[in-house]
CSV table of C-alpha atoms in Angstrom, one decimal:
chain,number,residue,atom,x,y,z
A,21,UNK,CA,-37.1,-14.9,26.2
A,22,UNK,CA,-39.0,-18.2,26.2
A,23,UNK,CA,-39.4,-20.6,29.0
A,24,UNK,CA,-36.3,-22.6,27.8
A,25,UNK,CA,-34.1,-19.6,28.4
A,26,UNK,CA,-33.4,-18.9,24.7
A,27,UNK,CA,-34.4,-16.0,22.5
A,28,UNK,CA,-34.3,-15.1,18.8
A,29,UNK,CA,-34.0,-11.7,17.2
A,30,UNK,CA,-34.0,-11.1,13.4
A,31,UNK,CA,-32.2,-8.0,12.2
A,32,UNK,CA,-32.8,-6.8,8.6
A,33,UNK,CA,-30.5,-4.3,6.9
A,34,UNK,CA,-32.1,-2.5,4.0
A,35,UNK,CA,-29.1,-2.0,1.8
A,36,UNK,CA,-30.8,0.5,-0.5
A,37,UNK,CA,-30.6,2.9,2.5
A,38,UNK,CA,-26.8,2.5,2.8
A,39,UNK,CA,-24.2,4.6,1.1
A,40,UNK,CA,-21.6,2.8,-0.9
A,41,UNK,CA,-18.9,1.7,1.6
A,42,UNK,CA,-17.6,-1.0,3.9
A,43,UNK,CA,-19.4,-1.8,7.2
A,44,UNK,CA,-18.9,-3.9,10.3
A,45,UNK,CA,-21.8,-5.2,12.3
A,46,UNK,CA,-21.2,-6.2,15.9
A,47,UNK,CA,-23.8,-8.0,18.0
A,48,UNK,CA,-23.3,-8.3,21.7
A,49,UNK,CA,-25.2,-10.6,24.0
A,50,UNK,CA,-24.9,-11.2,27.7
A,51,UNK,CA,-26.7,-13.3,30.3
A,52,UNK,CA,-25.8,-14.2,33.9
A,53,UNK,CA,-23.7,-17.1,32.6
A,54,UNK,CA,-22.6,-16.1,29.1
A,55,UNK,CA,-21.1,-13.1,27.2
A,56,UNK,CA,-20.2,-12.9,23.6
A,57,UNK,CA,-19.8,-10.5,20.7
A,58,UNK,CA,-20.3,-11.6,17.1
A,59,UNK,CA,-19.2,-9.4,14.2
A,60,UNK,CA,-19.6,-9.5,10.4
A,61,UNK,CA,-17.9,-7.4,7.8
A,62,UNK,CA,-19.3,-6.5,4.3
A,63,UNK,CA,-18.9,-4.0,1.6
A,64,UNK,CA,-21.8,-2.5,-0.4
A,65,UNK,CA,-21.1,-1.2,-3.9
A,66,UNK,CA,-17.4,-0.9,-3.2
A,67,UNK,CA,-16.5,0.1,-6.7
A,68,UNK,CA,-18.3,3.4,-6.4
A,69,UNK,CA,-17.1,4.3,-2.9
A,70,UNK,CA,-16.3,8.0,-2.5
A,71,UNK,CA,-12.7,8.7,-1.6
A,72,UNK,CA,-10.7,11.7,-0.4
A,73,UNK,CA,-7.7,11.8,-2.7
A,74,UNK,CA,-4.2,12.7,-1.6
A,75,UNK,CA,-3.4,14.0,-5.1
A,76,UNK,CA,-0.7,12.3,-7.0
A,77,UNK,CA,2.2,14.9,-7.2
A,78,UNK,CA,2.6,16.8,-10.4
A,79,UNK,CA,6.2,15.6,-10.6
A,80,UNK,CA,5.4,12.0,-9.7
A,81,UNK,CA,6.5,10.6,-13.1
A,82,UNK,CA,9.6,12.9,-13.3
A,83,UNK,CA,10.6,11.9,-9.8
A,84,UNK,CA,10.5,8.2,-10.6
A,85,UNK,CA,12.2,8.6,-14.0
A,86,UNK,CA,15.0,10.4,-12.3
A,87,UNK,CA,15.2,7.7,-9.6
A,88,UNK,CA,15.4,5.0,-12.3
A,89,UNK,CA,18.3,6.9,-14.0
A,90,UNK,CA,20.2,6.7,-10.7
A,91,UNK,CA,19.6,3.0,-10.6
A,92,UNK,CA,20.7,2.4,-14.1
A,93,UNK,CA,23.8,4.5,-13.4
A,94,UNK,CA,24.7,2.1,-10.7
A,95,UNK,CA,26.5,-1.0,-12.1
A,96,UNK,CA,24.5,-4.0,-10.9
A,97,UNK,CA,27.4,-6.5,-10.5
A,98,UNK,CA,25.0,-9.4,-10.7
A,99,UNK,CA,26.5,-12.5,-8.9
A,100,UNK,CA,25.0,-16.0,-8.9
A,101,UNK,CA,26.4,-18.9,-7.0
A,102,UNK,CA,25.1,-22.5,-7.4
A,103,UNK,CA,24.3,-23.9,-3.9
A,104,UNK,CA,24.6,-27.7,-4.3
A,105,UNK,CA,24.3,-28.0,-0.5
A,106,UNK,CA,20.7,-26.8,-0.7
A,107,UNK,CA,19.7,-28.4,-4.0
A,108,UNK,CA,17.9,-31.7,-4.3
A,109,UNK,CA,16.9,-34.2,-7.0
A,110,UNK,CA,14.3,-31.8,-8.4
A,111,UNK,CA,15.5,-28.3,-7.9
A,112,UNK,CA,18.6,-26.2,-8.5
A,113,UNK,CA,19.3,-23.5,-5.8
A,114,UNK,CA,21.3,-20.3,-6.4
A,115,UNK,CA,22.2,-17.5,-4.1
A,116,UNK,CA,22.0,-14.1,-5.7
A,117,UNK,CA,23.6,-10.7,-5.1
A,118,UNK,CA,23.5,-7.4,-6.9
A,119,UNK,CA,24.2,-3.7,-6.3
A,120,UNK,CA,21.3,-1.2,-6.0
A,121,UNK,CA,21.4,2.6,-5.6
A,122,UNK,CA,23.8,3.9,-2.9
A,123,UNK,CA,25.9,0.9,-3.8
A,124,UNK,CA,24.0,-1.3,-1.3
A,125,UNK,CA,24.2,-5.1,-1.8
A,126,UNK,CA,20.9,-6.9,-2.2
A,127,UNK,CA,20.8,-10.6,-1.5
A,128,UNK,CA,18.3,-13.3,-2.4
A,129,UNK,CA,17.5,-16.8,-3.7
A,130,UNK,CA,16.6,-18.3,-7.0
A,131,UNK,CA,15.3,-21.8,-7.3
A,132,UNK,CA,14.7,-23.5,-10.7
A,133,UNK,CA,13.3,-27.0,-11.4
A,134,UNK,CA,15.7,-29.5,-12.9
A,135,UNK,CA,13.4,-30.5,-15.8
A,136,UNK,CA,13.9,-29.5,-19.4
A,137,UNK,CA,12.9,-26.2,-20.9
A,138,UNK,CA,12.4,-22.8,-19.3
A,139,UNK,CA,10.1,-22.2,-16.4
A,140,UNK,CA,7.8,-19.3,-15.4
A,141,UNK,CA,9.0,-17.2,-12.4
A,142,UNK,CA,7.3,-16.0,-9.3
A,143,UNK,CA,9.2,-13.0,-8.0
A,144,UNK,CA,8.3,-12.9,-4.3
A,145,UNK,CA,8.5,-9.8,-2.1
A,146,UNK,CA,7.5,-10.9,1.4
A,147,UNK,CA,6.3,-9.3,4.5
A,148,UNK,CA,9.1,-7.9,6.6
A,149,UNK,CA,8.9,-10.5,9.3
A,150,UNK,CA,11.6,-13.0,8.5
A,151,UNK,CA,14.4,-13.3,5.9
A,152,UNK,CA,13.8,-15.0,2.6
A,153,UNK,CA,14.7,-18.7,2.1
A,154,UNK,CA,14.9,-21.0,-1.0
A,155,UNK,CA,11.4,-22.1,-1.9
A,156,UNK,CA,11.1,-25.1,-4.2
A,157,UNK,CA,8.4,-26.0,-6.7
A,158,UNK,CA,8.4,-28.5,-9.5
A,159,UNK,CA,6.6,-26.4,-12.1
A,160,UNK,CA,8.0,-22.8,-11.6
A,161,UNK,CA,11.1,-20.9,-10.6
A,162,UNK,CA,11.0,-18.8,-7.4
A,163,UNK,CA,13.1,-15.6,-7.0
A,164,UNK,CA,13.0,-13.7,-3.7
A,165,UNK,CA,15.1,-10.9,-2.2
A,166,UNK,CA,15.6,-9.2,1.1
A,167,UNK,CA,15.5,-5.4,0.6
A,168,UNK,CA,18.1,-3.1,2.0
A,169,UNK,CA,18.5,-3.2,5.8
A,170,UNK,CA,16.6,-6.4,6.2
A,171,UNK,CA,17.4,-10.1,6.6
A,172,UNK,CA,20.3,-11.3,4.4
A,173,UNK,CA,20.7,-7.8,3.0
A,174,UNK,CA,21.2,-6.1,6.4
A,175,UNK,CA,24.6,-4.5,7.1
A,176,UNK,CA,26.1,-3.2,10.3
A,177,UNK,CA,25.4,0.4,9.1
A,178,UNK,CA,21.9,-0.4,7.9
A,179,UNK,CA,19.9,-2.8,9.9
A,180,UNK,CA,16.2,-1.9,10.0
A,181,UNK,CA,13.0,-3.1,11.7
A,182,UNK,CA,9.5,-3.4,10.2
A,183,UNK,CA,8.5,0.1,11.4
A,184,UNK,CA,11.5,1.8,9.9
A,185,UNK,CA,10.3,1.1,6.4
A,186,UNK,CA,7.4,3.5,7.0
A,187,UNK,CA,9.1,6.3,8.8
A,188,UNK,CA,12.9,6.4,8.1
A,189,UNK,CA,13.6,9.8,6.6
A,190,UNK,CA,9.9,10.2,5.8
A,191,UNK,CA,10.3,14.0,6.0
A,192,UNK,CA,12.3,14.0,2.8
A,193,UNK,CA,11.1,12.3,-0.4
A,194,UNK,CA,14.7,12.0,-1.7
A,195,UNK,CA,16.1,10.4,1.4
A,196,UNK,CA,13.0,8.3,2.4
A,197,UNK,CA,13.9,4.6,2.8
A,198,UNK,CA,11.1,3.7,0.4
A,199,UNK,CA,12.9,5.2,-2.6
A,200,UNK,CA,15.9,2.8,-2.3
A,201,UNK,CA,13.6,-0.1,-1.4
A,202,UNK,CA,11.4,0.3,-4.5
A,203,UNK,CA,14.6,0.5,-6.6
A,204,UNK,CA,16.0,-2.6,-5.0
A,205,UNK,CA,12.9,-4.5,-6.1
A,206,UNK,CA,13.0,-3.0,-9.6
A,207,UNK,CA,16.6,-4.1,-10.1
A,208,UNK,CA,15.4,-7.6,-9.2
A,209,UNK,CA,13.4,-7.6,-12.5
A,210,UNK,CA,16.5,-6.5,-14.3
A,211,UNK,CA,18.3,-9.5,-12.8
A,212,UNK,CA,15.7,-11.9,-14.1
A,213,UNK,CA,15.9,-10.5,-17.6
A,214,UNK,CA,19.7,-11.0,-17.5
A,215,UNK,CA,19.4,-14.6,-16.3
A,216,UNK,CA,17.5,-16.4,-19.0
A,217,UNK,CA,20.4,-18.8,-19.3
A,218,UNK,CA,19.3,-20.2,-15.9
A,219,UNK,CA,16.3,-21.7,-17.7
A,220,UNK,CA,13.8,-19.1,-16.6
A,221,UNK,CA,11.1,-17.7,-19.0
A,222,UNK,CA,11.3,-13.9,-18.8
A,223,UNK,CA,8.1,-13.6,-20.7
A,224,UNK,CA,6.3,-15.2,-17.7
A,225,UNK,CA,7.3,-13.2,-14.7
A,226,UNK,CA,4.7,-12.7,-11.9
A,227,UNK,CA,5.5,-10.4,-9.1
A,228,UNK,CA,4.0,-11.5,-5.7
A,229,UNK,CA,3.8,-9.0,-2.8
A,230,UNK,CA,2.8,-10.2,0.6
A,231,UNK,CA,1.8,-7.9,3.5
A,232,UNK,CA,4.3,-5.1,3.6
A,233,UNK,CA,5.9,-6.4,0.5
A,234,UNK,CA,2.7,-5.6,-1.5
A,235,UNK,CA,3.6,-1.9,-2.0
A,236,UNK,CA,7.0,-3.0,-3.2
A,237,UNK,CA,5.5,-5.4,-5.7
A,238,UNK,CA,3.1,-2.7,-7.0
A,239,UNK,CA,6.0,-0.3,-7.5
A,240,UNK,CA,8.2,-2.9,-9.2
A,241,UNK,CA,5.5,-3.9,-11.6
A,242,UNK,CA,4.5,-0.3,-12.4
A,243,UNK,CA,8.0,1.0,-12.9
A,244,UNK,CA,9.2,-1.9,-15.0
A,245,UNK,CA,6.2,-2.5,-17.2
A,246,UNK,CA,7.7,-5.8,-18.2
A,247,UNK,CA,6.0,-8.4,-16.0
A,248,UNK,CA,3.2,-10.8,-17.0
A,249,UNK,CA,1.3,-10.6,-13.7
A,250,UNK,CA,1.0,-9.0,-10.3
A,251,UNK,CA,-0.4,-10.8,-7.2
A,252,UNK,CA,-1.0,-9.1,-3.9
A,253,UNK,CA,-1.7,-11.2,-0.8
A,254,UNK,CA,-3.2,-9.4,2.3
A,255,UNK,CA,-1.6,-6.1,1.3
A,256,UNK,CA,-0.6,-3.5,3.9
A,257,UNK,CA,0.1,0.2,3.8
A,258,UNK,CA,-2.2,1.1,1.0
A,259,UNK,CA,-3.8,4.6,0.9
A,260,UNK,CA,-2.2,5.9,4.2
A,261,UNK,CA,-4.0,9.2,3.6
A,262,UNK,CA,-7.4,7.7,4.1
A,263,UNK,CA,-6.1,5.4,6.8
A,264,UNK,CA,-5.0,8.4,8.9
A,265,UNK,CA,-8.3,10.1,8.2
A,266,UNK,CA,-10.2,7.0,9.4
A,267,UNK,CA,-8.1,7.1,12.6
A,268,UNK,CA,-9.0,10.7,13.1
A,269,UNK,CA,-12.7,9.9,12.7
A,270,UNK,CA,-12.5,7.1,15.3
A,271,UNK,CA,-10.0,8.9,17.5
A,272,UNK,CA,-8.1,5.6,17.5
A,273,UNK,CA,-4.4,5.8,17.0
A,274,UNK,CA,-3.3,2.5,18.6
A,275,UNK,CA,-3.4,0.2,15.5
A,276,UNK,CA,-0.3,-0.4,13.4
A,277,UNK,CA,0.9,1.4,11.3
A,278,UNK,CA,-1.1,4.5,12.5
A,279,UNK,CA,0.6,4.4,15.9
A,280,UNK,CA,4.1,4.3,14.2
A,281,UNK,CA,3.2,7.2,12.0
A,282,UNK,CA,1.8,9.2,14.8
A,283,UNK,CA,4.8,8.7,17.0
A,284,UNK,CA,7.1,9.7,14.2
A,285,UNK,CA,5.2,13.0,13.6
A,286,UNK,CA,4.9,14.1,17.2
A,287,UNK,CA,8.6,13.4,17.9
A,288,UNK,CA,10.2,16.9,17.8
A,289,UNK,CA,13.5,15.3,16.8
A,290,UNK,CA,12.0,14.4,13.4
A,291,UNK,CA,11.1,18.0,12.6
A,292,UNK,CA,8.1,17.0,10.5
A,293,UNK,CA,4.4,17.5,10.3
A,294,UNK,CA,1.6,15.3,9.2
A,295,UNK,CA,1.4,17.3,6.0
A,296,UNK,CA,5.1,16.7,5.4
A,297,UNK,CA,4.7,13.0,6.0
A,298,UNK,CA,1.7,12.7,3.7
A,299,UNK,CA,3.5,14.7,1.0
A,300,UNK,CA,6.4,12.4,1.1
A,301,UNK,CA,4.2,9.2,1.2
A,302,UNK,CA,2.3,10.5,-1.9
A,303,UNK,CA,5.3,9.5,-4.0
A,304,UNK,CA,5.3,6.0,-2.6
A,305,UNK,CA,1.6,5.1,-1.9
A,306,UNK,CA,0.5,2.2,-4.2
A,307,UNK,CA,-2.7,4.1,-5.0
A,308,UNK,CA,-0.6,6.6,-7.0
A,309,UNK,CA,1.1,3.7,-9.0
A,310,UNK,CA,-2.2,2.0,-9.8
A,311,UNK,CA,-2.9,3.6,-13.2
A,312,UNK,CA,0.5,2.2,-14.4
A,313,UNK,CA,-0.4,-1.4,-13.8
A,314,UNK,CA,-1.1,-3.0,-17.2
A,315,UNK,CA,-0.6,-6.7,-16.4
A,316,UNK,CA,-2.8,-9.6,-15.2
A,317,UNK,CA,-3.9,-8.9,-11.6
A,318,UNK,CA,-4.9,-11.0,-8.6
A,319,UNK,CA,-5.5,-9.9,-5.1
A,320,UNK,CA,-6.4,-11.8,-2.0
A,321,UNK,CA,-7.7,-9.2,0.4
A,322,UNK,CA,-8.2,-9.5,4.2
A,323,UNK,CA,-10.7,-6.9,5.0
A,324,UNK,CA,-10.2,-7.1,8.8
A,325,UNK,CA,-6.5,-6.0,8.5
A,326,UNK,CA,-6.2,-2.6,10.3
A,327,UNK,CA,-3.0,-2.0,8.3
A,328,UNK,CA,-5.1,-1.7,5.1
A,329,UNK,CA,-8.9,-1.4,5.7
A,330,UNK,CA,-11.3,-2.3,3.0
A,331,UNK,CA,-11.9,1.3,1.9
A,332,UNK,CA,-8.2,1.8,1.4
A,333,UNK,CA,-7.9,-1.4,-0.6
A,334,UNK,CA,-10.8,-0.5,-2.9
A,335,UNK,CA,-9.4,2.9,-3.5
A,336,UNK,CA,-6.4,1.2,-5.0
A,337,UNK,CA,-8.5,-1.3,-7.0
A,338,UNK,CA,-10.7,1.4,-8.4
A,339,UNK,CA,-7.7,3.2,-9.9
A,340,UNK,CA,-6.3,0.2,-11.6
A,341,UNK,CA,-6.0,0.5,-15.4
A,342,UNK,CA,-6.2,-3.2,-16.1
A,343,UNK,CA,-9.3,-4.6,-17.8
A,344,UNK,CA,-9.6,-7.7,-15.7
A,345,UNK,CA,-9.1,-7.7,-11.9
A,346,UNK,CA,-9.4,-11.0,-10.1
A,347,UNK,CA,-10.2,-10.3,-6.5
A,348,UNK,CA,-10.8,-12.7,-3.6
A,349,UNK,CA,-12.1,-11.3,-0.3
A,350,UNK,CA,-11.7,-13.2,2.9
A,351,UNK,CA,-13.8,-11.4,5.5
A,352,UNK,CA,-12.8,-13.7,8.4
A,353,UNK,CA,-9.0,-14.0,7.8
A,354,UNK,CA,-6.7,-12.2,10.2
A,355,UNK,CA,-3.4,-10.3,9.5
A,356,UNK,CA,-1.6,-11.9,6.5
A,357,UNK,CA,-3.6,-15.1,6.5
A,358,UNK,CA,-5.7,-16.3,3.5
A,359,UNK,CA,-7.9,-19.3,3.5
A,360,UNK,CA,-7.8,-22.5,1.4
A,361,UNK,CA,-10.2,-21.3,-1.2
A,362,UNK,CA,-7.9,-18.5,-2.1
A,363,UNK,CA,-5.0,-21.0,-2.6
A,364,UNK,CA,-7.2,-22.9,-5.0
A,365,UNK,CA,-8.1,-19.7,-6.9
A,366,UNK,CA,-4.4,-18.7,-6.9
A,367,UNK,CA,-3.4,-22.0,-8.6
A,368,UNK,CA,-6.1,-21.6,-11.3
A,369,UNK,CA,-5.0,-18.0,-11.9
A,370,UNK,CA,-1.3,-19.1,-12.3
A,371,UNK,CA,-2.3,-21.6,-14.9
A,372,UNK,CA,-4.3,-19.0,-16.8
A,373,UNK,CA,-1.4,-16.5,-16.7
A,374,UNK,CA,1.4,-19.0,-17.6
């Protein structure tokens, strides 16, 4: 410490001594008058990180083929209503309803610019924080839905909270809430293909998944095989197998969704074990759908999000079959936030895809 009361310390990290992985550096300083902790996050050679695989089930493809048959055996009853009360001089607004498996009604919104010709479509599956609403753009159509049990699709006998989409019936792969949810989203793509008369260009559909909606977007894109692009923004609940392993290593079970999963497993009323939960989730984890993604791909990743740490995100990315993966990493963003630079990259990417 010099006479002015300040000090300097240079810290060098020799990266050649590091194993491929993701690291967080925390620096703490304290004086009689000041206390602070600075942290920085970085990944080194993330594309060759070693992972512990929760193997994709042998009957994974057969399971989802059977699930799709149950969806196609459910008459969709697509219903579209023009909402002049919500339209403006530039945009038409439609409320949408259709039936999914278990004869559950799914509700959403479609907005289409009033100009001539057909428009590319963003099919948005948002985080489960608030119901969908009509979003208006002058150069693209926007389609969004609330999945079963949430927002406008909630019913008196099925009204769910964010945590329920991780654990409801998670001890049974055939009854797990995720099965119906993924099929709700897949039927949304069927709706778009049946609605080209509403001036939407079905050859230019991009599925957008935000937060907890990202696994839904991955499943919809993988199971349909008919979309032009897939965009994931601050994805959550990817690679829960390695997420739980990381919690074991740190002996920290307080972060969401680990705390929710742990509470579900230790509750004797659920009659399940961790192995049971992981076995069920292996049919729904985005990592096990990654090899089926063949379309244009963009991800905005928030590496500080405890719901999907960097290692879990890169496990998914490294299993993608696409030739080109556009990835933006925001090491300082929190939760589902992305910064302005990502928004710029997103618009450039849209122009390239459309």
